[in-house]
Short mmCIF file of C-alpha atoms in Angstrom, two decimals:
data_model
loop_
_atom_site.label_atom_id
_atom_site.label_comp_id
_atom_site.label_asym_id
_atom_site.label_seq_id
_atom_site.Cartn_x
_atom_site.Cartn_y
_atom_site.Cartn_z
CA MET A 105 -10.90 -9.97 18.06
CA ARG A 106 -9.87 -11.47 14.70
CA PHE A 107 -9.45 -9.57 11.43
CA ASP A 108 -9.08 -10.73 7.87
CA VAL A 109 -6.53 -8.03 7.01
CA ALA A 110 -4.28 -5.96 9.26
CA CYS A 111 -2.22 -3.18 7.67
CA ALA A 112 0.81 -1.80 9.49
CA GLY A 113 3.23 1.08 9.07
CA GLU A 114 3.07 4.68 7.98
CA ILE A 115 -0.03 6.83 8.30
CA LEU A 116 0.11 10.48 7.32
CA VAL A 117 -1.62 13.43 5.72
CA ASP A 118 -1.34 13.85 1.95
CA VAL A 119 -1.17 17.52 0.96
CA ILE A 120 -2.36 17.60 -2.65
CA PRO A 121 -2.41 20.63 -4.98
CA THR A 122 -5.67 21.31 -6.78
CA GLN A 123 -3.73 22.05 -9.98
CA ALA A 124 -0.89 20.25 -11.72
CA GLY A 125 2.56 21.71 -12.15
CA PHE A 126 5.29 23.32 -10.09
CA TYR A 127 4.41 24.91 -6.78
CA ARG A 128 3.79 28.65 -6.97
CA GLU A 129 2.70 31.48 -4.69
CA GLY A 130 -1.00 31.37 -3.88
CA MET A 131 -1.42 27.75 -5.01
CA LEU A 132 -4.35 25.90 -3.40
CA PHE A 133 -3.93 22.57 -1.64
CA GLU A 134 -6.26 19.96 -0.14
CA VAL A 135 -5.43 17.75 2.83
CA HIS A 136 -6.32 14.08 2.51
CA PHE A 137 -5.90 10.86 4.44
CA GLY A 138 -2.71 9.03 3.41
CA GLY A 139 0.02 6.49 4.07
CA ALA A 140 0.14 3.38 1.89
CA PRO A 141 -0.80 0.66 4.41
CA ALA A 142 -3.44 2.91 5.97
CA ASN A 143 -4.92 3.49 2.51
CA VAL A 144 -5.08 -0.27 1.94
CA ALA A 145 -6.86 -0.77 5.28
CA VAL A 146 -9.53 1.70 4.14
CA GLY A 147 -9.81 0.12 0.70
CA VAL A 148 -10.28 -3.36 2.16
CA ALA A 149 -12.92 -2.13 4.61
CA ARG A 150 -14.86 -0.36 1.83
CA LEU A 151 -14.97 -3.66 -0.05
CA GLY A 152 -16.62 -5.30 2.96
CA VAL A 153 -13.67 -7.18 4.48
CA SER A 154 -12.77 -6.74 8.15
CA SER A 155 -9.59 -4.70 8.53
CA ALA A 156 -7.44 -3.13 11.22
CA PHE A 157 -4.66 -0.57 11.12
CA ILE A 158 -1.51 -0.80 13.26
CA GLY A 159 0.53 2.37 13.61
CA ALA A 160 1.10 5.69 15.35
CA VAL A 161 -0.34 9.17 14.86
CA GLY A 162 0.62 12.46 16.43
CA ASN A 163 -1.08 14.07 19.38
CA ASP A 164 -2.34 16.89 17.16
CA LEU A 165 -5.32 17.84 14.98
CA PHE A 166 -4.01 15.88 12.01
CA GLY A 167 -3.73 12.78 14.20
CA GLU A 168 -7.33 13.23 15.29
CA MET A 169 -8.39 13.66 11.66
CA LEU A 170 -6.69 10.40 10.62
CA LEU A 171 -8.15 8.41 13.52
CA LYS A 172 -11.65 9.74 12.90
CA TYR A 173 -11.43 8.90 9.21
CA LEU A 174 -10.32 5.33 9.92
CA GLU A 175 -13.24 4.89 12.30
CA ASP A 176 -15.70 6.39 9.82
CA MET A 177 -14.48 3.94 7.17
CA GLY A 178 -15.01 0.96 9.47
CA VAL A 179 -11.33 0.22 10.13
CA TYR A 180 -10.50 -1.05 13.62
CA THR A 181 -8.26 1.49 15.41
CA GLY A 182 -7.59 -0.32 18.68
CA PHE A 183 -3.98 -0.94 17.58
CA VAL A 184 -3.27 2.73 16.83
CA VAL A 185 -1.22 4.63 19.42
CA ARG A 186 -0.79 8.38 19.94
CA LYS A 187 2.73 9.79 20.18
CA LYS A 188 3.89 13.10 21.62
CA ALA A 189 4.95 14.26 18.18
CA ARG A 190 3.56 15.81 15.03
CA THR A 191 1.76 13.71 12.44
CA SER A 192 3.72 13.04 9.26
CA LEU A 193 2.98 14.95 6.05
CA ALA A 194 3.50 13.97 2.41
CA PHE A 195 3.42 16.78 -0.12
CA VAL A 196 2.27 15.62 -3.54
CA VAL A 197 3.60 17.11 -6.75
CA ALA A 198 0.92 16.61 -9.41
CA LYS A 199 2.16 16.24 -12.97
CA GLN A 200 0.32 17.23 -16.13
CA ASP A 201 -0.16 13.57 -17.21
CA GLY A 202 -1.93 12.67 -13.94
CA GLU A 203 1.14 11.02 -12.39
CA ARG A 204 2.71 12.39 -9.19
CA ASP A 205 5.82 12.65 -7.06
CA PHE A 206 6.27 13.18 -3.31
CA PHE A 207 8.43 14.88 -0.73
CA PHE A 208 7.97 14.13 2.94
CA TYR A 209 7.87 15.80 6.32
CA ARG A 210 8.80 12.72 8.34
CA GLU A 211 11.92 10.74 9.16
CA PRO A 212 14.68 11.15 8.06
CA TRP A 213 13.94 14.86 7.56
CA VAL A 214 12.05 15.57 10.78
CA SER A 215 10.95 13.44 13.72
CA THR A 216 7.25 12.57 13.38
CA ALA A 217 4.81 10.15 14.94
CA ASP A 218 4.43 7.22 12.55
CA ALA A 219 8.17 6.35 12.56
CA GLN A 220 8.12 6.17 16.38
CA LEU A 221 6.03 2.99 16.64
CA GLU A 222 7.92 0.65 18.99
CA GLU A 223 7.70 -3.07 19.64
CA GLN A 224 6.21 -2.50 23.10
CA ASP A 225 3.31 -0.67 21.41
CA ILE A 226 2.22 -3.89 19.67
CA ASP A 227 0.06 -6.78 20.90
CA LEU A 228 1.80 -9.60 19.04
CA ASP A 229 -0.59 -12.24 20.39
CA ALA A 230 -3.46 -10.43 18.66
CA ILE A 231 -1.47 -9.71 15.50
CA LYS A 232 -0.51 -13.36 14.92
CA LYS A 233 -4.21 -14.25 14.53
CA VAL A 234 -4.79 -12.15 11.39
CA LYS A 235 -5.21 -13.90 8.04
CA VAL A 236 -3.20 -11.31 6.13
CA LEU A 237 -0.68 -8.71 7.29
CA HIS A 238 0.10 -5.99 4.74
CA VAL A 239 3.08 -3.63 5.06
CA SER A 240 4.78 -0.93 3.01
CA GLY A 241 8.48 -0.40 2.39
CA VAL A 242 8.27 3.21 3.56
CA SER A 243 7.96 1.86 7.09
CA LEU A 244 11.29 0.02 6.68
CA SER A 245 13.32 3.19 6.21
CA GLN A 246 13.78 4.30 9.83
CA PRO A 247 13.89 2.69 13.29
CA PRO A 248 12.18 2.05 15.60
CA LEU A 249 9.28 1.54 13.14
CA SER A 250 11.40 -0.60 10.81
CA ASN A 251 12.32 -3.04 13.60
CA THR A 252 8.69 -3.19 14.75
CA ILE A 253 7.44 -3.97 11.24
CA ILE A 254 9.99 -6.74 10.64
CA ASN A 255 9.07 -8.32 13.98
CA MET A 256 5.36 -8.25 13.10
CA MET A 257 6.03 -9.79 9.68
CA LYS A 258 8.11 -12.57 11.25
CA THR A 259 5.41 -13.26 13.86
CA VAL A 260 2.57 -13.57 11.34
CA PHE A 261 4.71 -15.55 8.87
CA GLU A 262 5.76 -18.08 11.52
CA SER A 263 2.14 -18.35 12.68
CA GLY A 264 1.06 -19.47 9.20
CA GLY A 265 -0.58 -16.23 8.07
CA GLN A 266 -0.05 -14.50 4.75
CA VAL A 267 2.29 -11.51 4.68
CA SER A 268 1.97 -8.96 1.89
CA LEU A 269 4.81 -6.55 1.08
CA ASP A 270 4.62 -3.49 -1.14
CA PRO A 271 8.11 -1.88 -1.35
CA ASN A 272 6.54 1.53 -2.17
CA TYR A 273 10.04 2.85 -2.89
CA ARG A 274 10.32 6.61 -2.36
CA SER A 275 13.87 7.91 -2.82
CA ASP A 276 13.11 10.98 -0.66
CA ILE A 277 12.68 8.99 2.54
CA TRP A 278 15.74 6.79 1.79
CA LEU A 279 17.93 9.85 1.04
CA ASN A 280 18.67 8.13 -2.29
CA GLU A 281 20.53 5.37 -0.40
CA ILE A 282 19.43 2.59 -2.74
CA THR A 283 21.84 0.01 -1.26
CA ARG A 284 20.29 0.41 2.19
CA ALA A 285 16.78 0.30 0.70
CA LYS A 286 17.58 -2.95 -1.13
CA THR A 287 19.01 -4.50 2.04
CA MET A 288 15.88 -3.70 4.05
CA PHE A 289 13.69 -4.88 1.18
CA ARG A 290 15.47 -8.26 1.15
CA ASN A 291 15.18 -8.52 4.94
CA ALA A 292 11.41 -8.01 4.69
CA LEU A 293 11.10 -10.38 1.75
CA LYS A 294 12.26 -13.26 3.98
CA TYR A 295 8.88 -13.11 5.75
CA SER A 296 6.63 -12.31 2.77
CA THR A 297 4.24 -14.62 0.95
CA LEU A 298 3.03 -11.94 -1.49
CA LEU A 299 5.14 -9.25 -3.14
CA MET A 300 3.38 -6.51 -5.06
CA LEU A 301 5.26 -3.62 -6.60
CA GLY A 302 5.06 -0.98 -9.27
CA TYR A 303 6.77 -1.36 -12.63
CA ASP A 304 9.10 1.58 -11.88
CA GLU A 305 10.36 -0.14 -8.71
CA MET A 306 11.67 -3.25 -10.45
CA SER A 307 14.85 -1.73 -11.87
CA PRO A 308 16.14 0.03 -8.72
CA LEU A 309 15.22 -2.82 -6.35
CA LEU A 310 15.58 -5.91 -8.54
CA GLY A 311 17.81 -4.83 -11.41
CA SER A 312 15.46 -5.63 -14.28
CA GLU A 313 12.39 -4.29 -16.09
CA ASP A 314 11.44 -7.75 -17.41
CA TYR A 315 8.60 -8.63 -15.04
CA ARG A 316 8.43 -12.30 -16.04
CA LYS A 317 12.16 -12.67 -15.45
CA VAL A 318 11.78 -10.84 -12.12
CA ALA A 319 8.97 -13.17 -11.01
CA ASP A 320 10.93 -16.31 -11.97
CA LYS A 321 14.01 -15.12 -10.10
CA LEU A 322 11.99 -14.22 -7.00
CA PHE A 323 10.29 -17.61 -6.90
CA SER A 324 13.69 -19.26 -7.25
CA ASP A 325 15.36 -17.19 -4.52
CA GLU A 326 12.45 -16.96 -2.07
CA ARG A 327 10.90 -20.42 -1.78
CA HIS A 328 8.13 -19.22 0.53
CA LEU A 329 6.72 -16.62 -1.90
CA ARG A 330 3.27 -17.55 -3.23
CA TYR A 331 2.52 -14.56 -5.49
CA VAL A 332 4.43 -11.86 -7.33
CA ALA A 333 2.28 -8.98 -8.58
CA ILE A 334 3.57 -6.17 -10.82
CA ARG A 335 1.41 -3.09 -11.35
CA LEU A 336 1.93 -1.83 -14.90
CA GLY A 337 0.12 1.51 -14.66
CA ALA A 338 -1.90 2.24 -17.80
CA LYS A 339 -1.03 -1.26 -19.09
CA GLY A 340 -2.81 -3.05 -16.24
CA ALA A 341 -1.20 -5.66 -14.02
CA TYR A 342 0.76 -8.92 -14.19
CA VAL A 343 0.55 -11.58 -11.46
CA ALA A 344 2.37 -14.90 -11.22
CA SER A 345 1.83 -17.63 -8.64
CA ARG A 346 4.21 -20.29 -7.37
CA ASN A 347 2.11 -23.04 -8.96
CA GLY A 348 3.05 -21.70 -12.42
CA GLU A 349 -0.09 -19.72 -13.16
CA GLU A 350 0.39 -16.24 -14.61
CA VAL A 351 -2.05 -13.65 -15.88
CA GLN A 352 -1.84 -10.18 -17.36
CA VAL A 353 -4.99 -8.07 -17.46
CA ASP A 354 -5.34 -4.72 -19.22
CA ALA A 355 -6.23 -1.59 -17.29
CA PHE A 356 -9.65 0.02 -17.54
CA ARG A 357 -9.78 3.33 -19.38
CA VAL A 358 -11.15 6.12 -17.18
CA PRO A 359 -10.83 9.92 -17.01
CA VAL A 360 -7.85 10.32 -14.66
CA VAL A 361 -8.11 13.02 -11.98
CA ASP A 362 -5.44 11.84 -9.51
CA THR A 363 -3.35 8.67 -9.38
CA THR A 364 -2.35 9.16 -5.73
CA GLY A 365 -3.15 5.88 -3.97
CA ALA A 366 -3.92 3.93 -7.15
CA GLY A 367 -1.40 1.24 -6.21
CA ASP A 368 -2.91 1.00 -2.73
CA ALA A 369 -6.38 0.65 -4.23
CA TRP A 370 -5.08 -2.17 -6.42
CA ALA A 371 -3.52 -3.82 -3.38
CA ALA A 372 -6.80 -3.59 -1.46
CA GLY A 373 -8.63 -5.24 -4.34
CA PHE A 374 -6.12 -8.05 -4.74
CA LEU A 375 -5.93 -8.79 -1.01
CA THR A 376 -9.72 -8.86 -0.84
CA PHE A 377 -10.45 -11.03 -3.85
CA ALA A 378 -7.36 -13.24 -4.19
CA LEU A 379 -6.25 -13.81 -0.59
CA CYS A 380 -9.41 -13.35 1.49
CA GLU A 381 -12.06 -14.64 -0.93
CA LYS A 382 -9.70 -16.99 -2.81
CA ARG A 383 -11.16 -16.19 -6.22
CA ASP A 384 -9.71 -17.25 -9.55
CA LEU A 385 -6.44 -15.40 -10.23
CA ARG A 386 -7.53 -13.73 -13.47
CA GLU A 387 -10.80 -12.58 -11.92
CA SER A 388 -8.94 -11.23 -8.89
CA VAL A 389 -6.58 -9.20 -11.05
CA LEU A 390 -9.43 -7.83 -13.16
CA LEU A 391 -11.29 -6.76 -10.01
CA ALA A 392 -8.16 -5.17 -8.54
CA ASN A 393 -7.68 -3.25 -11.81
CA ALA A 394 -11.27 -2.02 -11.55
CA VAL A 395 -10.81 -0.86 -7.95
CA ALA A 396 -7.68 1.09 -8.96
CA ALA A 397 -9.41 2.62 -11.99
CA ILE A 398 -12.33 3.91 -9.93
CA LYS A 399 -9.93 5.48 -7.43
CA CYS A 400 -8.16 7.42 -10.19
CA THR A 401 -11.37 9.32 -11.00
CA ARG A 402 -11.23 11.29 -7.72
CA ARG A 403 -8.60 13.36 -5.92
CA GLY A 404 -7.09 11.83 -2.79
CA ALA A 405 -5.64 8.42 -1.99
CA THR A 406 -8.84 6.97 -0.52
CA ALA A 407 -11.63 9.30 -1.67
CA GLY A 408 -12.17 7.25 -4.80
CA MET A 409 -11.82 3.78 -3.27
CA PRO A 410 -15.09 2.06 -4.11
CA THR A 411 -17.60 0.18 -2.04
CA ARG A 412 -18.62 -3.20 -3.35
CA GLU A 413 -21.82 -1.67 -4.74
CA GLU A 414 -19.85 0.98 -6.61
CA LEU A 415 -17.58 -1.73 -8.00
CA LYS A 416 -20.62 -3.70 -9.16
CA ALA A 417 -21.98 -0.63 -10.96
CA PHE A 418 -18.62 0.06 -12.61
CA LEU A 419 -18.42 -3.49 -13.96
CA SER A 420 -22.09 -3.54 -15.02
CA ASN A 421 -21.58 -0.35 -17.05
CA ARG A 422 -18.88 -2.23 -18.95
CA SER A 423 -21.04 -5.35 -19.42
CA ILE A 424 -18.80 -7.43 -17.14
CA SER A 425 -20.72 -10.03 -15.17
CA ILE A 426 -19.01 -11.16 -11.95
CA ASP A 427 -20.84 -12.32 -8.84
CA LEU A 428 -19.81 -9.95 -6.05
#
């Protein structure tokens, strides 16, 4: 079986408060599907591209919930294994401006399922056939998952596939050990053809907030990189390609309910339209911005990820004509 996009790494439950602000007694929470690469797998599938998820869930009710949701969304789950462990949790701290922070119940704090994915759990012969492998930096923080992810990246890269890396830097899971995080990031970058990261990750990981300077330096240091994409939040996104093309497209203005998973929605859009459908770079970035904007109108990392029909309606309402 061959897939356009395979996403590998962490899969977990997002625990999201229904109100912004500090936690307090009696506060209400919702549980949602989560984990950056798993979110991207869902986003890609909802846009009509074949996707698979590679990872591990716990042998518990949360693990069953995650597996069922992937299946309902049309994501292939044949590469997902069950571990005799609890499923990871990410508690979201919602801020008044719609932004959020996280703290985790997973490695290195407690032993949970997703970080236990081992190399013997993976069918590398099947993985090397995918067009695009997408991974998140969270999965690089702890072995054995980190070793498994690097091995998958190397396999797909050496087989001629595209490898997409989103550092998804979360200080909580690195115990604020930025030097170790940067080392693992550079190890993963050796096998990446696309790097996409948030604006706030540039300074800790790359030492600069000048995204054009960052892109130039990355292309100089990593000769195999084809694209560098920087998500600029409310300012949209900037993408540069190795052939010298660069575009910056403004974000769409929408009523923001929850930004959890917005970067993953953007990634799903860019992988779909730029790498799988090979559309014009500016059009691909505009469409990725639209996918992320729609997501922000609903609570939960994947609840707002649009289908292609919903994306068409969103663009039509803004008098944007693109053949989807």
